[in-house]
PDB file of C-alpha atoms in Angstrom:
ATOM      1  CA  UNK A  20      27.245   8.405  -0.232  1.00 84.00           C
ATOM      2  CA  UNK A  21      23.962   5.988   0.561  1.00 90.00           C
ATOM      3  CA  UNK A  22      23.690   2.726   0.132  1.00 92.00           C
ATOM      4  CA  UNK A  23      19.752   1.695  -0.225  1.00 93.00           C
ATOM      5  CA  UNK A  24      18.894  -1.507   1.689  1.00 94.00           C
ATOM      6  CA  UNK A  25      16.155  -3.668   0.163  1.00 93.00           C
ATOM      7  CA  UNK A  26      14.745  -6.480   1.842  1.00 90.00           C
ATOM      8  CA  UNK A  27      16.717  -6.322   5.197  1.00 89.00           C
ATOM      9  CA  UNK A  28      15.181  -7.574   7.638  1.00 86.00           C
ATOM     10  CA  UNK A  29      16.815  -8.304  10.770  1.00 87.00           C
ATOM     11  CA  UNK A  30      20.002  -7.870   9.441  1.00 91.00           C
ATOM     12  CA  UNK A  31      22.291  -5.124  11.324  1.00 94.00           C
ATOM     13  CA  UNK A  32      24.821  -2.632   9.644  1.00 95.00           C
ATOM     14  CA  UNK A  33      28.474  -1.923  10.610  1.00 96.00           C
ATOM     15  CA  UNK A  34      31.201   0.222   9.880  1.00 94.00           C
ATOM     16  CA  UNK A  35      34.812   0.082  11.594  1.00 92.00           C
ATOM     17  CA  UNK A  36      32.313  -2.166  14.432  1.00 92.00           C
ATOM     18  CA  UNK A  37      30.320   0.553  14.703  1.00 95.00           C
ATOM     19  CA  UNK A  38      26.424   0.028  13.973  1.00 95.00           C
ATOM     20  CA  UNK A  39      25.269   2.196  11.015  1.00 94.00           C
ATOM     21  CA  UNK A  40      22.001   4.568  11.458  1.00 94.00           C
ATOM     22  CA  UNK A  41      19.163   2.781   9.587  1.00 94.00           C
ATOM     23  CA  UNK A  42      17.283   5.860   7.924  1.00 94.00           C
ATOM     24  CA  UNK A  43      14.160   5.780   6.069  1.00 93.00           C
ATOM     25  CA  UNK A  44      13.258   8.124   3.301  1.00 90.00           C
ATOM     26  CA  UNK A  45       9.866   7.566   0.887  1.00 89.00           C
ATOM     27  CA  UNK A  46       9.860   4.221   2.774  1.00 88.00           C
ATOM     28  CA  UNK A  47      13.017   3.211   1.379  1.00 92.00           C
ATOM     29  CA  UNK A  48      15.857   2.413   3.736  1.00 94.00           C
ATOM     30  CA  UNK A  49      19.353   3.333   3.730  1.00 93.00           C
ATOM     31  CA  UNK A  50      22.541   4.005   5.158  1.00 94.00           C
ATOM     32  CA  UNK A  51      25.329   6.648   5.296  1.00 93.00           C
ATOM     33  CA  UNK A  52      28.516   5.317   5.698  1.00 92.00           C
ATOM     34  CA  UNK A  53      31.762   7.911   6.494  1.00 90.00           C
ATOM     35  CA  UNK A  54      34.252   7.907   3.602  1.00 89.00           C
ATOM     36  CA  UNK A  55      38.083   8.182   3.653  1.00 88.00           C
ATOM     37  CA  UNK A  56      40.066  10.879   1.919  1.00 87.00           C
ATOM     38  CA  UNK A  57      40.190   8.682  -0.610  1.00 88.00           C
ATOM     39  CA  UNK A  58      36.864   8.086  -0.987  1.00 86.00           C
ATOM     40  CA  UNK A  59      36.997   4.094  -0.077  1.00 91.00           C
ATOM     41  CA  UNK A  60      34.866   2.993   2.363  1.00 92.00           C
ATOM     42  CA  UNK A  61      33.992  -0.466   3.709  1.00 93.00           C
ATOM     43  CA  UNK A  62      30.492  -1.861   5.146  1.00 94.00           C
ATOM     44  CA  UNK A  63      29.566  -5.064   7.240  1.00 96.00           C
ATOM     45  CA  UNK A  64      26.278  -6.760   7.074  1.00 95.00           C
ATOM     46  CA  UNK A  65      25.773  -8.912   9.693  1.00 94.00           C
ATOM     47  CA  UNK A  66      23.211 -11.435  10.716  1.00 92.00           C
ATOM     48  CA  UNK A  67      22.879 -13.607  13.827  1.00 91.00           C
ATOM     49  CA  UNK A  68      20.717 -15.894  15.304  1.00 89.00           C
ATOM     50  CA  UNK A  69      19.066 -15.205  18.767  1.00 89.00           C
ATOM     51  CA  UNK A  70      20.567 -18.144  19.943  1.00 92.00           C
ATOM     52  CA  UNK A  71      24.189 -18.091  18.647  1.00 90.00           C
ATOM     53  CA  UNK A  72      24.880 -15.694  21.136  1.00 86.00           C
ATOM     54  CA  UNK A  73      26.748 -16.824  24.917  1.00 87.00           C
ATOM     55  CA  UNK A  74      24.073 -16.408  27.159  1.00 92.00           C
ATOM     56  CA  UNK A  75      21.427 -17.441  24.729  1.00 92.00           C
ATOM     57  CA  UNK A  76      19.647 -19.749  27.489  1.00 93.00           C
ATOM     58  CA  UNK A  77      19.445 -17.359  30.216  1.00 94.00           C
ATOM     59  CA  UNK A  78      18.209 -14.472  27.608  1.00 92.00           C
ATOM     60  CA  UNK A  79      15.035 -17.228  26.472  1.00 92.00           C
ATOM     61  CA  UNK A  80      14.518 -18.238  30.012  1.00 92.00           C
ATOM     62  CA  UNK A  81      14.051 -14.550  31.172  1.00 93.00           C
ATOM     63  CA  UNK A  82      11.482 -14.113  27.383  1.00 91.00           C
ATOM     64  CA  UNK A  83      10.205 -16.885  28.212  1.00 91.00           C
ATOM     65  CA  UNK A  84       8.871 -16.122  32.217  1.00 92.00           C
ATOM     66  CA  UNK A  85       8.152 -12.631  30.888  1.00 93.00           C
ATOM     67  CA  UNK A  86       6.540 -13.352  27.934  1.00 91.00           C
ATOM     68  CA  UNK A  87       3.873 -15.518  30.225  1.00 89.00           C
ATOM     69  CA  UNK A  88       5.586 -19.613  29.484  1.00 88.00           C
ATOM     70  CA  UNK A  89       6.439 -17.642  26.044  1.00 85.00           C
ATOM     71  CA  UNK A  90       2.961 -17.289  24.586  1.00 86.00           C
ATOM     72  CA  UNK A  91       3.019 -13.443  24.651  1.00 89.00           C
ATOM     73  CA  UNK A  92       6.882 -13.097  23.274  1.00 86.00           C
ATOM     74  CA  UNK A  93       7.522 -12.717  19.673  1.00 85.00           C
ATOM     75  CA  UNK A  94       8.338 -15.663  17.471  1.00 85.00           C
ATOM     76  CA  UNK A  95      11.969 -16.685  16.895  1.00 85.00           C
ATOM     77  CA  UNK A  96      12.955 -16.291  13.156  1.00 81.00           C
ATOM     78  CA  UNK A  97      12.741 -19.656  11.438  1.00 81.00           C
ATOM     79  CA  UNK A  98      16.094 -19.321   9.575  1.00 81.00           C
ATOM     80  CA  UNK A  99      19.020 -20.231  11.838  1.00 86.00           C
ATOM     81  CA  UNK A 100      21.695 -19.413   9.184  1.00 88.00           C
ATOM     82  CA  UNK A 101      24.083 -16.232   9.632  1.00 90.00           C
ATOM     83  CA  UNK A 102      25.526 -13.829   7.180  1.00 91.00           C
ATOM     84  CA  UNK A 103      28.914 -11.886   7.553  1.00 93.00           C
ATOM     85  CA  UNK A 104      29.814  -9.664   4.782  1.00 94.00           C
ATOM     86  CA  UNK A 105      31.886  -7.093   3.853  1.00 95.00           C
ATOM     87  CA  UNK A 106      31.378  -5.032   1.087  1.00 94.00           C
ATOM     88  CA  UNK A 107      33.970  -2.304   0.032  1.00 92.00           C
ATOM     89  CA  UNK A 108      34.554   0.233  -2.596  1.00 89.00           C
ATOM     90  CA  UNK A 109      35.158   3.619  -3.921  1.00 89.00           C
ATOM     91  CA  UNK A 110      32.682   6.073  -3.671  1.00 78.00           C
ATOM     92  CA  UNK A 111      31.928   7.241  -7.111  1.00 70.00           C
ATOM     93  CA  UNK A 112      29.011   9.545  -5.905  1.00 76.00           C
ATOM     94  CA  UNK A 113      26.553   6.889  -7.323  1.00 81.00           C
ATOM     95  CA  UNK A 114      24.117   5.354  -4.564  1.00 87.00           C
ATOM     96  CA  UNK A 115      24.319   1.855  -4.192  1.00 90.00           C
ATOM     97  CA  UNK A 116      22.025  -0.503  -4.143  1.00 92.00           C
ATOM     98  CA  UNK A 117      22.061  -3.609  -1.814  1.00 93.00           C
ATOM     99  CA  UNK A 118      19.439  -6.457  -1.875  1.00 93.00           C
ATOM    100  CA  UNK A 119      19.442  -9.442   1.142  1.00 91.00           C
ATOM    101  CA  UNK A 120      17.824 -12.497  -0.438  1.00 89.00           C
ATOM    102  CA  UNK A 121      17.130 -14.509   2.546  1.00 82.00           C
ATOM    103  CA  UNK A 122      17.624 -18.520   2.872  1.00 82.00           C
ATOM    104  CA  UNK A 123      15.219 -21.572   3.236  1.00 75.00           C
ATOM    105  CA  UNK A 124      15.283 -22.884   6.636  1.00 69.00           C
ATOM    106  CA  UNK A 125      16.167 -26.478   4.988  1.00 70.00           C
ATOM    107  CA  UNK A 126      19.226 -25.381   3.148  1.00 70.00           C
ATOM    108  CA  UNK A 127      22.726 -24.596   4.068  1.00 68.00           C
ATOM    109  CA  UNK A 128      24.614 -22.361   2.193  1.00 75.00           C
ATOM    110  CA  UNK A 129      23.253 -19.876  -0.100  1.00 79.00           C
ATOM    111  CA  UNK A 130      23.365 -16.371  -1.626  1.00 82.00           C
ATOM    112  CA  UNK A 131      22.778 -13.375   0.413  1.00 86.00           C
ATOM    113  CA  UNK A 132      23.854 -10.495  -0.807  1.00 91.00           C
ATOM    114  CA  UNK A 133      23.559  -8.930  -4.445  1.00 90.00           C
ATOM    115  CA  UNK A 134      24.318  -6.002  -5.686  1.00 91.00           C
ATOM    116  CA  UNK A 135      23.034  -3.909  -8.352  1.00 89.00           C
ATOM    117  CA  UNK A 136      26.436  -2.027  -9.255  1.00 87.00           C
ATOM    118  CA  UNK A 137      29.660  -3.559 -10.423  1.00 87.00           C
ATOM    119  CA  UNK A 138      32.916  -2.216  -9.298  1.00 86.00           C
ATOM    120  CA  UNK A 139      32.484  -3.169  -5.674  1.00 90.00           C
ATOM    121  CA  UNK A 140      34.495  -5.684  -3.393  1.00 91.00           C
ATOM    122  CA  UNK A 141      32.078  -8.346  -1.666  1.00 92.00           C
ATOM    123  CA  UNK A 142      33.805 -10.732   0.708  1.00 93.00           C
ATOM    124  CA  UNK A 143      31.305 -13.521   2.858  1.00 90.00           C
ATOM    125  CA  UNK A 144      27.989 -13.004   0.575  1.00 90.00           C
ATOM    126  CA  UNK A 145      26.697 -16.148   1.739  1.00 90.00           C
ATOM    127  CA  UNK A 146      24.174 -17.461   4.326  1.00 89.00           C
ATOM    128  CA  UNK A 147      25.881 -20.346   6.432  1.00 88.00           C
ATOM    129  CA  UNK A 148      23.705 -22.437   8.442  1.00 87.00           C
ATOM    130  CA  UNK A 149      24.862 -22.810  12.112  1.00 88.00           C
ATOM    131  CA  UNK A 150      23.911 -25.709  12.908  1.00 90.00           C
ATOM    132  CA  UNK A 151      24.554 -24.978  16.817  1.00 93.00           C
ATOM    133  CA  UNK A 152      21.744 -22.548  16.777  1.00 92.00           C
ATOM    134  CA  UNK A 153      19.499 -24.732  15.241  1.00 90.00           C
ATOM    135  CA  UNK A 154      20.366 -27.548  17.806  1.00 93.00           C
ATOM    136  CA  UNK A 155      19.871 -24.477  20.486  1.00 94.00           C
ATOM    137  CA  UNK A 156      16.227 -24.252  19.077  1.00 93.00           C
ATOM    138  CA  UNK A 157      14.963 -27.267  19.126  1.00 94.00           C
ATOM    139  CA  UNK A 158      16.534 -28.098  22.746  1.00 95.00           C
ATOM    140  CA  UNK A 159      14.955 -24.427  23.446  1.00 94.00           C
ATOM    141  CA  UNK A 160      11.273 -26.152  21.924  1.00 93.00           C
ATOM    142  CA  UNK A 161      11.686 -29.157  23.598  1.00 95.00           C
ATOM    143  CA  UNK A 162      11.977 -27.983  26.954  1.00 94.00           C
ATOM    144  CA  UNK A 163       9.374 -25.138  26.611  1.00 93.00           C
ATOM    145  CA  UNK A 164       6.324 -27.527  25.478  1.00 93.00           C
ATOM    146  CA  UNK A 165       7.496 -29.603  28.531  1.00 96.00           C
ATOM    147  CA  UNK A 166       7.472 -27.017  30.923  1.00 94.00           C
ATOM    148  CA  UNK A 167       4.313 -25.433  29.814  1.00 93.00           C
ATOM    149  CA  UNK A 168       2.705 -29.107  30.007  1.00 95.00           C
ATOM    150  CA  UNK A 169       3.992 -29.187  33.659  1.00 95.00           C
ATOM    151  CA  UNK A 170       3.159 -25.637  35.024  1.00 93.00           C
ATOM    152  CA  UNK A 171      -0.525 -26.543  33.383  1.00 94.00           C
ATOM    153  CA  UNK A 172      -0.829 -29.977  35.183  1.00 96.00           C
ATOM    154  CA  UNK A 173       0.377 -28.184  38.230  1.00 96.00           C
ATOM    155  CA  UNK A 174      -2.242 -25.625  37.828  1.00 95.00           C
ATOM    156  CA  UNK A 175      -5.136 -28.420  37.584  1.00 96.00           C
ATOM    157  CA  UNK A 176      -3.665 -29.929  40.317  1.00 96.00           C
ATOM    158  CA  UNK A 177      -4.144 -26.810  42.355  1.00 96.00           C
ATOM    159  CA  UNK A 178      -7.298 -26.462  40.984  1.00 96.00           C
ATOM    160  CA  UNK A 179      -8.590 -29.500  42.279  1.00 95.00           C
ATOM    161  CA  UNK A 180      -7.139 -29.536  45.292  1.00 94.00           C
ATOM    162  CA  UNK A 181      -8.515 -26.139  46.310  1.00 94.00           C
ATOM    163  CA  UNK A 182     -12.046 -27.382  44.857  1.00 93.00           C
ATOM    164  CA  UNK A 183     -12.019 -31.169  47.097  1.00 91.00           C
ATOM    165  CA  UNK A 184     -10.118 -29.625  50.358  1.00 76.00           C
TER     166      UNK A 184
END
């Protein structure tokens, strides 16, 4: 069985907590999940935010040193909301096709999930904002415009002390 994955993203695949393969054929991506005797089968779709996670400060601090006072590192995805959903079924030897609509930054909860096939169990199809992560990133902001202000006033100050004696 495949399940085609349109419009993922950054969100990450599971089955029994296991992550899934992403494969890519005619640059379509999709997944092969293992079916039971059966032939059910349940999927997870998850989607966090960088900094949901426990040691989400010490991770950014460590991005943020290497990363030059975080210039160089990649942005941080605007949307702070995060999706847990589970979708089971039967395997009727029919692909199925799964498209992630993703949320508005301003919003709170919204669709995330649709399928193109009926027949199939979805539990959690929503985005929920977590509104710790988004308190996270700001506090994150905050504190990296101040510390690149300071580590740039302490560099002029260096500057012209070297250059005066």
């Amino acid at each position: 069985m495949k399940i085609y994955l349109y419009n993922r993203k950054d969100i990450k695949v599971f089955q029994n907590s296991q992550p899934l393969k992403i494969n890519y054929k005619n640059g379509r991506e999709y997944v092969e999940p293992q079916v039971d005797e059966q032939g059910r089968f349940e999927v997870e779709f998850v989607k966090k935010s960088e900094f949901s996670g426990g040691l989400w400060f010490i991770k950014a601090l460590l991005f943020w040193i290497i990363g030059i006072m975080g210039f160089f590192t990649p942005k941080y995805a605007k949307c702070n909301h995060s999706l847990d959903c589970k979708v089971s079924g039967v395997d009727g030897n029919v692909p199925l096709n799964v498209s992630f609509i993703h949320p508005n930054p301003k919003y709170g909860v919204c669709a995330g999930v649709k399928l193109k096939e009926e027949g199939y169990l979805v539990e959690g199809a929503e985005y929920i904002l977590d509104k710790k992560s988004c308190a996270r990133k700001k506090f994150y902001s905050f504190l990296s415009g101040i510390a690149r202000l300071a580590v740039i006033v302490l560099a002029v100050v260096l500057i012209i002390k070297a250059i005066i004696g």
